[in-house]
């Protein structure tokens, strides 16, 4: 593709993975391939600080090994303008078929903070993820639902815990982007994407802030291996998940 055909939302981040996503339904993007302006680098620090303010997740089941904090919100997203409008608070609900660990439970989490929604890097990531997707033009003019998850897992000293207790799975979204925000004093955490039949396609361990995976969640499965903390201190791993769905279209979420 010529540079002139690259949307500004992609050029601003600095890597064009559209052909990769179209051909194989996933793209692993090392943080080193991203080129952020000074403005976006400053915005990253402000955005990352909000992970210190997430709410406890009572459904995590980490016991004395680990805790998880998170926020979750749904937004209306207008691709043409990049406008994100908060929707009414809803529980995060998955079926038992999609999530064998906590499926069937209505899980309520604190909403994403308004300041994060206005953060320039957050907005740039939403636009970058969406514009990278292999979506027909007729659907790009529609108003989508954008689901945002902010998640931190803290592992206690000398302990190990599962990042995804439900195992190899799909969350049912048509499309999802996973961005590492940070990790401190953690070993493990290798991410793998699979076919629906659970044949591995690609593996990577997110080590650097903004290491990224974008993929067609509904047609694939994914997993992250357990993470461990050293014997003398806690470790933590922070991620941002950005998902998209369009009710009444071929791009509905499978619950």
mmCIF file of C-alpha atoms in Angstrom, residues 59-229:
data_model
loop_
_atom_site.group_PDB
_atom_site.id
_atom_site.type_symbol
_atom_site.label_atom_id
_atom_site.label_comp_id
_atom_site.label_asym_id
_atom_site.label_seq_id
_atom_site.Cartn_x
_atom_site.Cartn_y
_atom_site.Cartn_z
ATOM 1 C CA UNK A 59 -14.726 -12.809 40.721
ATOM 2 C CA UNK A 60 -11.031 -13.463 40.123
ATOM 3 C CA UNK A 61 -10.511 -16.231 42.667
ATOM 4 C CA UNK A 62 -6.805 -15.602 43.232
ATOM 5 C CA UNK A 63 -6.907 -16.402 46.947
ATOM 6 C CA UNK A 64 -3.543 -15.742 48.606
ATOM 7 C CA UNK A 65 -1.738 -15.997 45.272
ATOM 8 C CA UNK A 66 -2.959 -13.006 43.265
ATOM 9 C CA UNK A 67 -5.512 -10.224 42.960
ATOM 10 C CA UNK A 68 -7.059 -8.574 39.930
ATOM 11 C CA UNK A 69 -8.408 -5.052 39.550
ATOM 12 C CA UNK A 70 -10.265 -3.735 36.528
ATOM 13 C CA UNK A 71 -12.676 -1.302 34.935
ATOM 14 C CA UNK A 72 -15.086 -1.987 32.085
ATOM 15 C CA UNK A 73 -17.315 0.242 29.959
ATOM 16 C CA UNK A 74 -19.242 0.145 26.690
ATOM 17 C CA UNK A 75 -19.161 3.095 24.277
ATOM 18 C CA UNK A 76 -20.833 4.110 21.061
ATOM 19 C CA UNK A 77 -18.059 4.602 18.523
ATOM 20 C CA UNK A 78 -18.392 6.618 15.306
ATOM 21 C CA UNK A 79 -15.462 5.644 13.045
ATOM 22 C CA UNK A 80 -15.825 8.664 10.762
ATOM 23 C CA UNK A 81 -15.191 11.121 13.594
ATOM 24 C CA UNK A 82 -13.492 8.996 16.256
ATOM 25 C CA UNK A 83 -16.213 10.036 18.701
ATOM 26 C CA UNK A 84 -16.643 7.816 21.767
ATOM 27 C CA UNK A 85 -19.845 8.265 23.774
ATOM 28 C CA UNK A 86 -20.330 6.313 27.026
ATOM 29 C CA UNK A 87 -23.294 3.958 27.050
ATOM 30 C CA UNK A 88 -25.287 3.246 30.191
ATOM 31 C CA UNK A 89 -23.516 1.083 32.742
ATOM 32 C CA UNK A 90 -23.961 -2.626 32.082
ATOM 33 C CA UNK A 91 -22.745 -5.824 33.652
ATOM 34 C CA UNK A 92 -20.122 -7.803 31.805
ATOM 35 C CA UNK A 93 -21.871 -11.072 30.964
ATOM 36 C CA UNK A 94 -20.595 -14.158 29.165
ATOM 37 C CA UNK A 95 -22.293 -17.503 28.700
ATOM 38 C CA UNK A 96 -21.004 -20.631 30.402
ATOM 39 C CA UNK A 97 -20.123 -21.932 26.938
ATOM 40 C CA UNK A 98 -17.843 -18.950 26.259
ATOM 41 C CA UNK A 99 -16.369 -18.734 29.773
ATOM 42 C CA UNK A 100 -16.236 -21.919 31.826
ATOM 43 C CA UNK A 101 -14.820 -20.059 34.846
ATOM 44 C CA UNK A 102 -17.351 -17.263 35.478
ATOM 45 C CA UNK A 103 -19.809 -17.680 32.601
ATOM 46 C CA UNK A 104 -23.431 -16.920 33.504
ATOM 47 C CA UNK A 105 -22.481 -14.367 36.172
ATOM 48 C CA UNK A 106 -23.354 -10.686 35.855
ATOM 49 C CA UNK A 107 -20.053 -9.041 36.690
ATOM 50 C CA UNK A 108 -20.165 -5.351 37.547
ATOM 51 C CA UNK A 109 -16.993 -3.267 37.416
ATOM 52 C CA UNK A 110 -16.304 0.428 37.796
ATOM 53 C CA UNK A 111 -16.675 2.464 34.624
ATOM 54 C CA UNK A 112 -13.673 3.753 32.685
ATOM 55 C CA UNK A 113 -12.799 7.237 33.949
ATOM 56 C CA UNK A 114 -13.861 10.173 31.725
ATOM 57 C CA UNK A 115 -10.297 11.517 31.714
ATOM 58 C CA UNK A 116 -9.095 8.280 30.113
ATOM 59 C CA UNK A 117 -11.699 8.534 27.369
ATOM 60 C CA UNK A 118 -10.322 11.993 26.526
ATOM 61 C CA UNK A 119 -6.689 10.886 26.720
ATOM 62 C CA UNK A 120 -5.037 11.452 23.301
ATOM 63 C CA UNK A 121 -3.224 8.111 23.272
ATOM 64 C CA UNK A 122 -6.298 6.172 24.351
ATOM 65 C CA UNK A 123 -8.291 7.756 21.531
ATOM 66 C CA UNK A 124 -5.455 7.122 19.084
ATOM 67 C CA UNK A 125 -5.343 3.423 20.038
ATOM 68 C CA UNK A 126 -9.097 3.024 19.568
ATOM 69 C CA UNK A 127 -8.896 4.619 16.118
ATOM 70 C CA UNK A 128 -5.773 2.656 15.187
ATOM 71 C CA UNK A 129 -7.295 -0.679 16.200
ATOM 72 C CA UNK A 130 -10.553 -0.065 14.346
ATOM 73 C CA UNK A 131 -9.029 1.313 11.155
ATOM 74 C CA UNK A 132 -6.675 -1.675 10.989
ATOM 75 C CA UNK A 133 -9.580 -4.134 10.819
ATOM 76 C CA UNK A 134 -10.663 -5.991 7.638
ATOM 77 C CA UNK A 135 -14.177 -4.529 7.578
ATOM 78 C CA UNK A 136 -16.169 -3.814 4.421
ATOM 79 C CA UNK A 137 -16.624 -0.116 3.667
ATOM 80 C CA UNK A 138 -20.414 -0.333 3.988
ATOM 81 C CA UNK A 139 -20.031 -1.002 7.705
ATOM 82 C CA UNK A 140 -17.455 1.693 8.438
ATOM 83 C CA UNK A 141 -20.111 4.404 8.291
ATOM 84 C CA UNK A 142 -22.178 2.725 11.020
ATOM 85 C CA UNK A 143 -22.089 3.411 14.761
ATOM 86 C CA UNK A 144 -20.259 0.557 16.488
ATOM 87 C CA UNK A 145 -20.090 -0.546 20.108
ATOM 88 C CA UNK A 146 -16.600 -0.327 21.582
ATOM 89 C CA UNK A 147 -15.923 -2.346 24.731
ATOM 90 C CA UNK A 148 -13.045 -1.250 26.964
ATOM 91 C CA UNK A 149 -11.381 -3.394 29.635
ATOM 92 C CA UNK A 150 -8.605 -2.117 31.894
ATOM 93 C CA UNK A 151 -7.056 -5.008 33.835
ATOM 94 C CA UNK A 152 -4.243 -5.370 36.360
ATOM 95 C CA UNK A 153 -3.119 -8.650 37.906
ATOM 96 C CA UNK A 154 -0.910 -8.483 40.999
ATOM 97 C CA UNK A 155 0.876 -11.693 41.986
ATOM 98 C CA UNK A 156 2.034 -12.069 45.575
ATOM 99 C CA UNK A 157 5.737 -12.762 46.354
ATOM 100 C CA UNK A 158 6.880 -16.212 45.309
ATOM 101 C CA UNK A 159 3.509 -17.150 43.857
ATOM 102 C CA UNK A 160 2.188 -18.064 40.402
ATOM 103 C CA UNK A 161 -1.293 -17.521 39.040
ATOM 104 C CA UNK A 162 -3.252 -17.947 35.827
ATOM 105 C CA UNK A 163 -3.793 -14.809 33.771
ATOM 106 C CA UNK A 164 -6.863 -16.444 32.199
ATOM 107 C CA UNK A 165 -8.370 -19.016 34.599
ATOM 108 C CA UNK A 166 -10.848 -20.053 31.878
ATOM 109 C CA UNK A 167 -7.996 -21.456 29.767
ATOM 110 C CA UNK A 168 -7.829 -21.344 25.961
ATOM 111 C CA UNK A 169 -10.899 -19.392 24.934
ATOM 112 C CA UNK A 170 -12.665 -16.823 22.792
ATOM 113 C CA UNK A 171 -14.468 -13.841 24.305
ATOM 114 C CA UNK A 172 -16.865 -13.754 21.360
ATOM 115 C CA UNK A 173 -16.046 -10.273 20.061
ATOM 116 C CA UNK A 174 -15.759 -9.873 16.293
ATOM 117 C CA UNK A 175 -12.511 -7.960 16.751
ATOM 118 C CA UNK A 176 -10.232 -7.211 19.690
ATOM 119 C CA UNK A 177 -6.999 -5.380 20.369
ATOM 120 C CA UNK A 178 -4.826 -6.208 23.390
ATOM 121 C CA UNK A 179 -2.192 -3.688 24.447
ATOM 122 C CA UNK A 180 0.356 -4.187 27.211
ATOM 123 C CA UNK A 181 0.436 -1.130 29.469
ATOM 124 C CA UNK A 182 3.187 -2.396 31.728
ATOM 125 C CA UNK A 183 4.677 -5.322 33.623
ATOM 126 C CA UNK A 184 6.889 -5.218 36.701
ATOM 127 C CA UNK A 185 8.753 -8.107 38.362
ATOM 128 C CA UNK A 186 6.845 -10.744 36.400
ATOM 129 C CA UNK A 187 7.947 -13.939 34.663
ATOM 130 C CA UNK A 188 5.762 -15.795 32.183
ATOM 131 C CA UNK A 189 2.734 -14.406 30.401
ATOM 132 C CA UNK A 190 3.273 -15.826 26.918
ATOM 133 C CA UNK A 191 0.339 -15.005 24.637
ATOM 134 C CA UNK A 192 -0.788 -17.478 21.977
ATOM 135 C CA UNK A 193 -3.445 -17.231 19.282
ATOM 136 C CA UNK A 194 -5.076 -20.449 18.079
ATOM 137 C CA UNK A 195 -7.414 -21.684 15.416
ATOM 138 C CA UNK A 196 -10.899 -22.541 16.658
ATOM 139 C CA UNK A 197 -9.681 -26.153 16.842
ATOM 140 C CA UNK A 198 -6.932 -24.930 19.225
ATOM 141 C CA UNK A 199 -4.005 -25.344 16.866
ATOM 142 C CA UNK A 200 -1.404 -22.669 17.773
ATOM 143 C CA UNK A 201 -0.774 -19.992 15.147
ATOM 144 C CA UNK A 202 1.600 -17.546 16.830
ATOM 145 C CA UNK A 203 3.190 -16.876 20.224
ATOM 146 C CA UNK A 204 4.697 -13.802 21.852
ATOM 147 C CA UNK A 205 5.476 -12.595 25.360
ATOM 148 C CA UNK A 206 4.502 -8.973 25.843
ATOM 149 C CA UNK A 207 7.455 -7.304 27.555
ATOM 150 C CA UNK A 208 7.388 -3.652 26.481
ATOM 151 C CA UNK A 209 4.591 -1.130 26.994
ATOM 152 C CA UNK A 210 2.306 -1.141 23.931
ATOM 153 C CA UNK A 211 3.302 -4.569 22.673
ATOM 154 C CA UNK A 212 0.068 -5.327 20.833
ATOM 155 C CA UNK A 213 -2.119 -8.106 19.451
ATOM 156 C CA UNK A 214 -5.081 -7.358 17.169
ATOM 157 C CA UNK A 215 -7.213 -10.312 16.080
ATOM 158 C CA UNK A 216 -10.615 -11.635 15.012
ATOM 159 C CA UNK A 217 -11.601 -12.887 18.444
ATOM 160 C CA UNK A 218 -14.866 -14.543 17.424
ATOM 161 C CA UNK A 219 -13.159 -16.788 14.852
ATOM 162 C CA UNK A 220 -10.077 -17.648 16.903
ATOM 163 C CA UNK A 221 -9.049 -18.536 20.436
ATOM 164 C CA UNK A 222 -6.325 -17.124 22.645
ATOM 165 C CA UNK A 223 -4.507 -17.802 25.887
ATOM 166 C CA UNK A 224 -1.858 -16.350 28.193
ATOM 167 C CA UNK A 225 0.379 -18.607 30.288
ATOM 168 C CA UNK A 226 0.554 -18.120 34.084
ATOM 169 C CA UNK A 227 2.669 -15.325 35.545
ATOM 170 C CA UNK A 228 4.969 -15.507 38.571
ATOM 171 C CA UNK A 229 6.445 -12.996 41.016
#
